Each structure stands twice: as structure tokens, then as C-alpha cells.
Coordinates of C-alpha atoms and ligand atoms in Angstrom, one line a residue:
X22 CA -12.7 25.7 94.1
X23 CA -9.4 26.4 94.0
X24 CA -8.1 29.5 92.4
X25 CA -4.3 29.2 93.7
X26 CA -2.5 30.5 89.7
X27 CA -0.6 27.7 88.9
X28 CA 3.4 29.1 88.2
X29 CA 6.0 26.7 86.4
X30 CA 9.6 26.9 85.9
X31 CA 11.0 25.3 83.1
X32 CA 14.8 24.9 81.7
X33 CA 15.9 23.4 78.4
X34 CA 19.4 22.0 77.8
X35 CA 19.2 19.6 75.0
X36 CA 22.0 20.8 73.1
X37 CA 24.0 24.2 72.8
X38 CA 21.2 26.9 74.5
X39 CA 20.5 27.1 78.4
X40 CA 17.1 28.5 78.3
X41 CA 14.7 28.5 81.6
X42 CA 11.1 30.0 81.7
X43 CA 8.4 30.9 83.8
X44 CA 4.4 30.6 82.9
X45 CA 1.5 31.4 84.9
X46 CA -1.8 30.0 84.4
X47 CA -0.6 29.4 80.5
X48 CA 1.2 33.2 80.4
X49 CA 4.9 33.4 79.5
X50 CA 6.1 35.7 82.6
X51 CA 9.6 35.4 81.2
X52 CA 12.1 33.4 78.8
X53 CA 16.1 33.9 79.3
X54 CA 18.7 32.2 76.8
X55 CA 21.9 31.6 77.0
X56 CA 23.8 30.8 73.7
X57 CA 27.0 29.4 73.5
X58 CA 29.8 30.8 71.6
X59 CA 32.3 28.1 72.2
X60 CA 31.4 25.8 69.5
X61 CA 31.7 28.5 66.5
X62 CA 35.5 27.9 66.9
X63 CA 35.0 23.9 65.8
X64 CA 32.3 24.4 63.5
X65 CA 29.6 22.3 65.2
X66 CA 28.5 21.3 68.3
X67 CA 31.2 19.7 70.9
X68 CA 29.0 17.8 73.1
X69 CA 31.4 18.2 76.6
X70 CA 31.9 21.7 75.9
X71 CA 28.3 22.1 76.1
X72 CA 27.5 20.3 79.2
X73 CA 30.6 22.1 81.0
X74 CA 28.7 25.7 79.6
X75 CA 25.1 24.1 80.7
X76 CA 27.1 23.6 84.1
X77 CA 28.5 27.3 84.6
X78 CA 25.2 29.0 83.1
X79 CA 22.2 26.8 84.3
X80 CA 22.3 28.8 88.1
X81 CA 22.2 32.9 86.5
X82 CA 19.8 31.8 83.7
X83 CA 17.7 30.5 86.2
X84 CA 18.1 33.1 88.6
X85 CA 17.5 35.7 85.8
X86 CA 14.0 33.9 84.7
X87 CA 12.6 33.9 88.3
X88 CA 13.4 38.0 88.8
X89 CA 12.0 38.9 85.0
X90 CA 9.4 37.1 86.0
X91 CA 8.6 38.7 89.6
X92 CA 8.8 35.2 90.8
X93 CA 10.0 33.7 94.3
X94 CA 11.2 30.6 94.0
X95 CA 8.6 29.4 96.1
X96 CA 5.6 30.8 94.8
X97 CA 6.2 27.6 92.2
X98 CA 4.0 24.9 91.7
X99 CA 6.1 22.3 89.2
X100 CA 9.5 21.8 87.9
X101 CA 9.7 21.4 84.0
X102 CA 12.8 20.1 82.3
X103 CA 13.7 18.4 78.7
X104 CA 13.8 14.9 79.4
X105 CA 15.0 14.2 75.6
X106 CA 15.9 13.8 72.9
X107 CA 19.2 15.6 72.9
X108 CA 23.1 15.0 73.9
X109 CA 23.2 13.0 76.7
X110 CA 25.8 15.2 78.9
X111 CA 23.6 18.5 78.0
X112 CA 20.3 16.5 79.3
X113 CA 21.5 15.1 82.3
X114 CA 22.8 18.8 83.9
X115 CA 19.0 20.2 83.5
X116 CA 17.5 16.6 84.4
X117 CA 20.2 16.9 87.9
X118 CA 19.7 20.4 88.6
X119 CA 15.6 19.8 88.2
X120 CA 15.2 17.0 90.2
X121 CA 17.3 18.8 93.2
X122 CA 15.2 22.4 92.8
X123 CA 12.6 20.1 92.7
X124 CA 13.0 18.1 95.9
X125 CA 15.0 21.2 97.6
X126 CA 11.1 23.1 97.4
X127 CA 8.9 19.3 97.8
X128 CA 7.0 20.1 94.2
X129 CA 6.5 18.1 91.6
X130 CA 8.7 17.1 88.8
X131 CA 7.5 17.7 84.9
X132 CA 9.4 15.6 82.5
X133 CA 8.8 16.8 78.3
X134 CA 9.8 15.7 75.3
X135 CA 11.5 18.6 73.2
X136 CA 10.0 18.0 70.1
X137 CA 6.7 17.9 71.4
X138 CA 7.4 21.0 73.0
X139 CA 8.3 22.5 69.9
X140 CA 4.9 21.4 68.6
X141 CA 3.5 22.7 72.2
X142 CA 5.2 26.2 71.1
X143 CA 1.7 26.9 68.7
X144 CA -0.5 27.3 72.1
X145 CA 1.7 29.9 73.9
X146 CA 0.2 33.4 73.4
X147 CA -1.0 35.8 71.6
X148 CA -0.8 33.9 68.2
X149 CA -4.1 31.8 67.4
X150 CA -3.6 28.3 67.9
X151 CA -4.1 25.4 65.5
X152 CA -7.2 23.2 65.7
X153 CA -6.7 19.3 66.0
X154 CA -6.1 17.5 63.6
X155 CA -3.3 19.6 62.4
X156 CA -0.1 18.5 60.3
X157 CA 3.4 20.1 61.8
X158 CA 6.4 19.9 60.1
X159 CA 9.6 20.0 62.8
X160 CA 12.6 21.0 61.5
X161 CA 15.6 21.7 63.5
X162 CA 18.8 20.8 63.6
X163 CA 18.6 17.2 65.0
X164 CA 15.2 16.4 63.6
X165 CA 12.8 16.5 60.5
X166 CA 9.5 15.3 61.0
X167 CA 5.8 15.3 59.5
X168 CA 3.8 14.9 62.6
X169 CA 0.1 14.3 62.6
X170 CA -1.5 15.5 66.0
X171 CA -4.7 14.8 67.1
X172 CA -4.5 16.1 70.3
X173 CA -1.6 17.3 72.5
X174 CA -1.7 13.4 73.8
X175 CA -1.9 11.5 70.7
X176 CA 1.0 12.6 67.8
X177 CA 1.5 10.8 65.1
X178 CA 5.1 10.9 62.9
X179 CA 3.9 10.3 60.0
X180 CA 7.5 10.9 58.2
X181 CA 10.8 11.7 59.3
X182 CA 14.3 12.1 57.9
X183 CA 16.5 9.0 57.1
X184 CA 19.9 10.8 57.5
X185 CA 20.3 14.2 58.0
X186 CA 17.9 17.0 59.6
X187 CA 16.9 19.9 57.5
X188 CA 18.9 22.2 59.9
X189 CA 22.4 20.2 59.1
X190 CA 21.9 20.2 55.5
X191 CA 21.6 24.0 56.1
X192 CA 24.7 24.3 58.8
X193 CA 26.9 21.5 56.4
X194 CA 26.5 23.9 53.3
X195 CA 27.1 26.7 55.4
X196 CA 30.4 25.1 56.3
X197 CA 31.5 24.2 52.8
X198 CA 31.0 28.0 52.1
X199 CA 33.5 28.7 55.3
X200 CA 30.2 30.2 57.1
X201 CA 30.6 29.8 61.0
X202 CA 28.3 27.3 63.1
X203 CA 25.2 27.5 62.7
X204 CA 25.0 28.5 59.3
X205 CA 21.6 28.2 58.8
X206 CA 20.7 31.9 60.1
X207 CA 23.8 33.1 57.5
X208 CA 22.2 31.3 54.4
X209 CA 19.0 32.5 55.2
X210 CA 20.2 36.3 55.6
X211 CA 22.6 35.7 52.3
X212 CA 20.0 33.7 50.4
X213 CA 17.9 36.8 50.7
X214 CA 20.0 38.6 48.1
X215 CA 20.1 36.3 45.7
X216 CA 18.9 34.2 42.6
X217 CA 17.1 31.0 44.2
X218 CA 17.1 29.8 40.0
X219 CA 20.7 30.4 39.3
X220 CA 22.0 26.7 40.2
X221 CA 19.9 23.7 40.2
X222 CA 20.4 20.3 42.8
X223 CA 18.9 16.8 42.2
X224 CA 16.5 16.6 44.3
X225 CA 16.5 13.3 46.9
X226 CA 13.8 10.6 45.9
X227 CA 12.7 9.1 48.9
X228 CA 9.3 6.9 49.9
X229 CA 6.1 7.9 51.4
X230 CA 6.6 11.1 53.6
X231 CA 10.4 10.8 54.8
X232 CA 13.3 12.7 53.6
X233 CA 17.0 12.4 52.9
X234 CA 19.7 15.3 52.9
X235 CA 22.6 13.2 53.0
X236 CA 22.7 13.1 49.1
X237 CA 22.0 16.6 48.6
X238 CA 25.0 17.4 51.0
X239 CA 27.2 15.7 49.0
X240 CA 26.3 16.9 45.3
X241 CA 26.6 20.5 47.1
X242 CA 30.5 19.9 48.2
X243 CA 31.4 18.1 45.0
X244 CA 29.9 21.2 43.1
X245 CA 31.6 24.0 45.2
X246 CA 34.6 22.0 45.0
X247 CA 34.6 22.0 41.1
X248 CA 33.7 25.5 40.7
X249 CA 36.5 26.7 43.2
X250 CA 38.7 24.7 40.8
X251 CA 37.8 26.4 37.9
X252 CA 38.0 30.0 39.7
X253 CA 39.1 30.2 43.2
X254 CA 37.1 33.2 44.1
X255 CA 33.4 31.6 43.2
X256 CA 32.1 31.4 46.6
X257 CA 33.0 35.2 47.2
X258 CA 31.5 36.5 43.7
X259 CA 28.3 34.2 44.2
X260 CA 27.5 34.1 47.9
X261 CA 23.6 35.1 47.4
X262 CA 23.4 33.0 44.5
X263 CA 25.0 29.9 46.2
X264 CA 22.7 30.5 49.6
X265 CA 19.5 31.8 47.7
X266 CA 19.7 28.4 45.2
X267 CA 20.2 25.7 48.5
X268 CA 18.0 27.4 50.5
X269 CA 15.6 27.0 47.4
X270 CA 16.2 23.3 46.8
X271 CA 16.2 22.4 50.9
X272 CA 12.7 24.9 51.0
X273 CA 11.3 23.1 47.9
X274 CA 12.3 19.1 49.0
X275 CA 10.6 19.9 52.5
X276 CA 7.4 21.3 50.9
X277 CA 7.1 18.6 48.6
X278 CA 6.6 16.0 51.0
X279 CA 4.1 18.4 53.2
X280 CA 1.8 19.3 50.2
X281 CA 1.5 14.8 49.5
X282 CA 0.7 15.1 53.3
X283 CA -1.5 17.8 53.5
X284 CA -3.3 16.3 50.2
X285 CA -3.5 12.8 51.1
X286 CA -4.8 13.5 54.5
X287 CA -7.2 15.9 53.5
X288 CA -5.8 18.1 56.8
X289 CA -5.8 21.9 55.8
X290 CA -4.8 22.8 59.2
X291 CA -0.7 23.4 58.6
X292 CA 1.9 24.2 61.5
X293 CA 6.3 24.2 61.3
X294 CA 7.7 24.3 63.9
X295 CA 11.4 24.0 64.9
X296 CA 15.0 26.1 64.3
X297 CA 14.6 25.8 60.4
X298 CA 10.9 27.1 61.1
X299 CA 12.9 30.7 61.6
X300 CA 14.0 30.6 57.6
X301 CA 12.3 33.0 55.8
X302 CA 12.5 31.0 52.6
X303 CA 10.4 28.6 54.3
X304 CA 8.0 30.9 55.7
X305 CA 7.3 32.4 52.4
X306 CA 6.7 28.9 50.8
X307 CA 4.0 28.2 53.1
X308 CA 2.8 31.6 53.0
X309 CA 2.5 30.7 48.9
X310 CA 1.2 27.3 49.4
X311 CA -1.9 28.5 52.0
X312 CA -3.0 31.1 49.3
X313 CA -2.9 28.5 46.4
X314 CA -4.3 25.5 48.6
X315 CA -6.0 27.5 50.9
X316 CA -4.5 26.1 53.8
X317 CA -4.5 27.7 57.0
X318 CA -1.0 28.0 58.2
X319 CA 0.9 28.5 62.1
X320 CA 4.3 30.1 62.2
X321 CA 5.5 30.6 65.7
X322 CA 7.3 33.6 66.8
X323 CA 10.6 33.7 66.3
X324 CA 11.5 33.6 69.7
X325 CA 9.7 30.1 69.9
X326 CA 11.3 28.7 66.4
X327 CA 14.5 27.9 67.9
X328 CA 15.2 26.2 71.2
X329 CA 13.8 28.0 74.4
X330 CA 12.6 27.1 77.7
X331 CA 8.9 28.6 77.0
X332 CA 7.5 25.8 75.0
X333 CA 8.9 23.2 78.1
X334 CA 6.8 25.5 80.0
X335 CA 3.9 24.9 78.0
X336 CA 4.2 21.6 77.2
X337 CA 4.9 21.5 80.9
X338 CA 1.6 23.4 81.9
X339 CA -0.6 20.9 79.7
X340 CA 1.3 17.7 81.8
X341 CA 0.4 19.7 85.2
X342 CA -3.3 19.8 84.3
X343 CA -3.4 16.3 83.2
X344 CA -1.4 15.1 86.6
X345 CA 1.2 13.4 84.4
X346 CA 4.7 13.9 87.0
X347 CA 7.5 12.5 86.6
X348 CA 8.9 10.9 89.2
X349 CA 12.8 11.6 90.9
X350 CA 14.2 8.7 89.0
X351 CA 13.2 9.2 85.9
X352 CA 16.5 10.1 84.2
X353 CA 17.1 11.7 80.9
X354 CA 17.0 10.0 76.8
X355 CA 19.4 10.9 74.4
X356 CA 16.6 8.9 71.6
X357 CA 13.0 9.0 72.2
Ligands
LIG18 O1 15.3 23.8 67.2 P1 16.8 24.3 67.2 O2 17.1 25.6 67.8 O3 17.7 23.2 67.9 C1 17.5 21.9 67.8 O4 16.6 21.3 68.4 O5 18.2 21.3 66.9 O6 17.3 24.3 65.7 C2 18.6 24.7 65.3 C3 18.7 24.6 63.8 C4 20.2 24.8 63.4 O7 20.5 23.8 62.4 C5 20.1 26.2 62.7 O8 21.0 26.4 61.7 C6 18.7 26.2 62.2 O9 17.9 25.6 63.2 N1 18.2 27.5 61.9 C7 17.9 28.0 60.6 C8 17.5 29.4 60.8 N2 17.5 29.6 62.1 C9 17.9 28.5 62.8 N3 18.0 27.4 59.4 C10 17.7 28.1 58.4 N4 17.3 29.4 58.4 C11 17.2 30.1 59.6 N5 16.7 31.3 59.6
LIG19 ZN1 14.9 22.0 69.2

């Protein structure tokens, strides 16, 4: 038998973070990100910027992941990268640079999907795993899904958003409030401090287990821009209030449909996963709901909420041991 540890690296680039990773043998040896400031000054992401900042950081982020790690570069066994969904320009400079580490070492290629991986992030260690079937809700700031997942090969989305993600409603109402991209992190920290009661939002009616934002996005402008009519200094003089009540109201609309799952399923087993899995309200509210359902819940660290190159890794890892490779013209998906 073989005994050789099997050592991956893996980067991420969907969108604004260049994050690469190394595993051993299912270990996290290390996990470097790179954030990108440039986009706070247009309040969102600007896709070239980010591709252009992939570009300049992909080599040191790298670099630093291999020598955290006490890796050589070829000491590696497989090449993971995020093969979608994400921006296309943002894929396509960790899809190029993968394929050429790749074929620059002859060792095989690992292509994941980054919302699976995000799912993956609930079997990296020390946290105790979920056991299949298990219901995860993704939330992050491209995507909002109920997935059920049987296995690690076979996911099911069971319901999804049909407009916005939970994470935009959350950066959009931080930008009404003049918050800076991404505002999610801000609401949360404000929302903390305040009154979760003290203003009420229609909640959307949607079918089955999908969501909407869109609607809630608009009634949120339309009632900051009547109370900054009536006193031009509300947004100052209520911050916690404002933050605490849409955090409530986003927290609430996502639970709803989780609790029709988790009941209509019968599946106790309850994972989130995702940026928006970081928010405290939301973590609380799940906390709540396992006591009074008796669920039995999986919050990943917060280091593996948000995007990261250690859950490619893993999901990575799992595709190694099954022999799934991709091959070097397999080219990235902005939609999967
Ligand atoms: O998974 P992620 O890092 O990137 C995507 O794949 O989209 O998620 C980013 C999203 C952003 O919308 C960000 O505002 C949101 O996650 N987010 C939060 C919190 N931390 C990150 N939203 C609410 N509360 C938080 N603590
Ligand atoms: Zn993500």
C-alpha cells in the first residue's frame, strides 16, 4: 500500500479575495487571503479591477501558502482551483495560473464548484461534521440556497433566491445608510446595539422554498428616504436601530423558509454556510431554533464563512480520492 500523504494546493478567485491553501491528508497546513480594498471606493465590486488585483496578488499569496505551510512546490500531488460560479475575468486568472502550475510540475488538475465548496467547508477540522442527509443553507453575496445533500456527490437545491442574494440585501442597505462595501460585516457589528423590534418590513411572499430580497430592498430605500425627509439626521440618531431591525427582518425571511424545509423533510441535521453564515444575528437564530426544534446545527468557523481557498482544498481533497481530474481544457463558468 501506498502511504505517500497526499498534499494539495488550492486558490480561489471568484470574486474580490485571492485566497490559496494547502491540505495534507484532509489537514489545513495553511490558508492566506488577500482582500481587496479597491472596490470600497465604488461601493461594490468592479469586476476588471478585480481581475487586474487577482493578476498582481495570485503569485505572493501563493508563495505565502506554500512557506506557511512548510511546503515545496513539488512535494504536491494536485492543483485545486474554483472553476465557478463567479465573475468571469476573476475565474479565468486562477483557472490560467492553475492549469500552468499544473502542467509546469506534470500533476493533476482539480476543478470545484465554489458553492459546493462552501458546503465542503463543514468537513475541514476540528469542528464535527454533519451527517448525510443534512439541509445547508448558503448564503453569500452572489447566492441563497436551500441545498439538500445526500452525499458530497449528490446535492440537491431545493430553493434558491429569485433576485437578490441574502448578502446584497445586506451590502444594498448598508449602502443606503452610506456604510462602505461590504456592508454586511457593518450591519451586523451596528445591529448588535440595537432594537431588532423598533421598525417593521413586509416581509417577501414567495413559493415553496425560494426567496426574494429585491422587494425588501426597495421598501428599505423608500423608508430611509422618507425619514431623512422628515429629519435629516435619522440615519445618525438610529444607526443600531436601522441595522438591528434589517438584520432582524433578513435573519427572520431566511429562517422561515429553513424551518418549512427542515419540517417538511423531516431532516434535523441543519448546516449555513456562506459570507452571511458570519452574521451573528443569524447564528443566534439557529442557535434558538436547534433548542426549540431540537435540531442539530453546523456553523463553520469564521475563517471558513466567507470566501477562502481552504474549503477548494477540501472539496478538492474529496475529488482527488474519487479520481475525478479535470482535464487542461476545461475552462472556467461564470453560471453553474
Ligand atoms: O461567501 P462570500 O465571502 O463571497 C461570495 O461568494 O459572495 O460572501 C460575501 C457576503 C457579502 O455580501 C458580505 O457582506 C456578507 O457575505 N457578509 C456578512 C457578514 N460577513 C460577510 N453579512 C452579514 N453579516 C456578516 N457578519
Ligand atoms: Zn462564496
Amino acid at each position: 500500500m501506498n502511504n505517500k500523504p497526499i498534499t494539495i494546493l488550492a486558490i480561489e478567485t471568484s470574486c474580490d479575495d485571492t485566497a490559496a491553501a494547502v491540505l495534507r491528508d484532509g489537514k489545513i497546513l495553511s490558508n492566506i487571503i488577500a482582500g481587496q480594498d479597491v472596490h470600497r471606493l465604488y461601493g461594490g465590486v468592479v469586476p476588471e479591477l478585480a481581475s487586474r488585483a487577482h493578476q498582481q496578488n495570485i503569485v505572493p499569496v501563493v508563495d505565502a501558502a506554500l512557506k506557511k505551510a512548510g511546503v515545496n512546490k513539488h512535494d504536491l500531488d494536485a492543483m485545486a482551483f474554483t472553476i465557478g460560479p463567479g465573475l468571469m475575468g476573476s475565474l479565468l486568472v486562477g483557472g490560467t495560473f492553475a492549469k500552468a502550475f499544473a502542467l509546469g510540475l506534470n500533476i493533476p488538475l482539480l476543478a470545484v464548484n465554489h458553492l459546493e465548496a462552501h458546503i465542503v467547508a463543514h468537513f475541514i477540522p476540528p469542528l464535527p461534521s454533519p451527517s448525510f442527509p443534512f439541509l445547508c443553507l448558503t448564503v453569500s453575496g452572489g447566492h441563497t440556497q436551500i441545498v439538500m445533500v445526500n452525499s458530497l456527490t449528490d446535492l440537491k437545491i431545493i430553493g434558491q433566491t429569485t433576485d437578490d442574494a441574502a448578502g446584497e440585501a445586506f451590502d444594498k442597505a448598508a449602502k443606503v445608510l452610506g456604510l462602505p462595501y461590504p456592508g454586511g460585516p457593518l450591519i451586523d457589528k451596528y445591529a448588535q446595539r440595537g432594537n431588532p423590534h423598533k421598525y417593521k418590513f413586509t416581509q417577501p411572499l414567495v413559493s415553496g422554498y425560494d426567496y426574494s430580497f429585491s422587494g425588501l430592498k426597495t421598501a428599505f430605500l423608500y423608508f430611509i428616504n422618507n425619514q431623512t425627509k422628515l429629519n435629516p439626521d435619522f440615519i445618525n440618531q438610529n444607526l443600531n436601530d436601522i441595522c438591528a431591525s434589517i438584520q432582524h427582518t433578513i435573519v427572520s425571511v431566511l429562517m422561515f423558509k429553513l424551518k418549512k424545509a427542515a419540517i417538511e423533510t423531516g431532516i434535523g441535521e441543519i448546516a449555513i454556510a456562506g459570507g452571511v453564515s458570519a452574521n451573528s444575528g443569524l447564528r443566534a437564530a439557529l442557535e434558538a431554533e436547534s433548542v426549540k426544534s431540537g435540531w442539530r446545527i453546523y456553523i463553520p468557523e469564521f475563517e471558513y464563512c466567507t470566501d477562502n481557498a481552504a474549503m477548494i482544498a477540501m472539496a478538492g481533497y474529496y475529488k482527488y480520492l474519487d479520481g475525478d481530474f479535470a482535464g487542461q481544457d476545461s475552462s472556467p463558468v461564470a453560471r453553474i
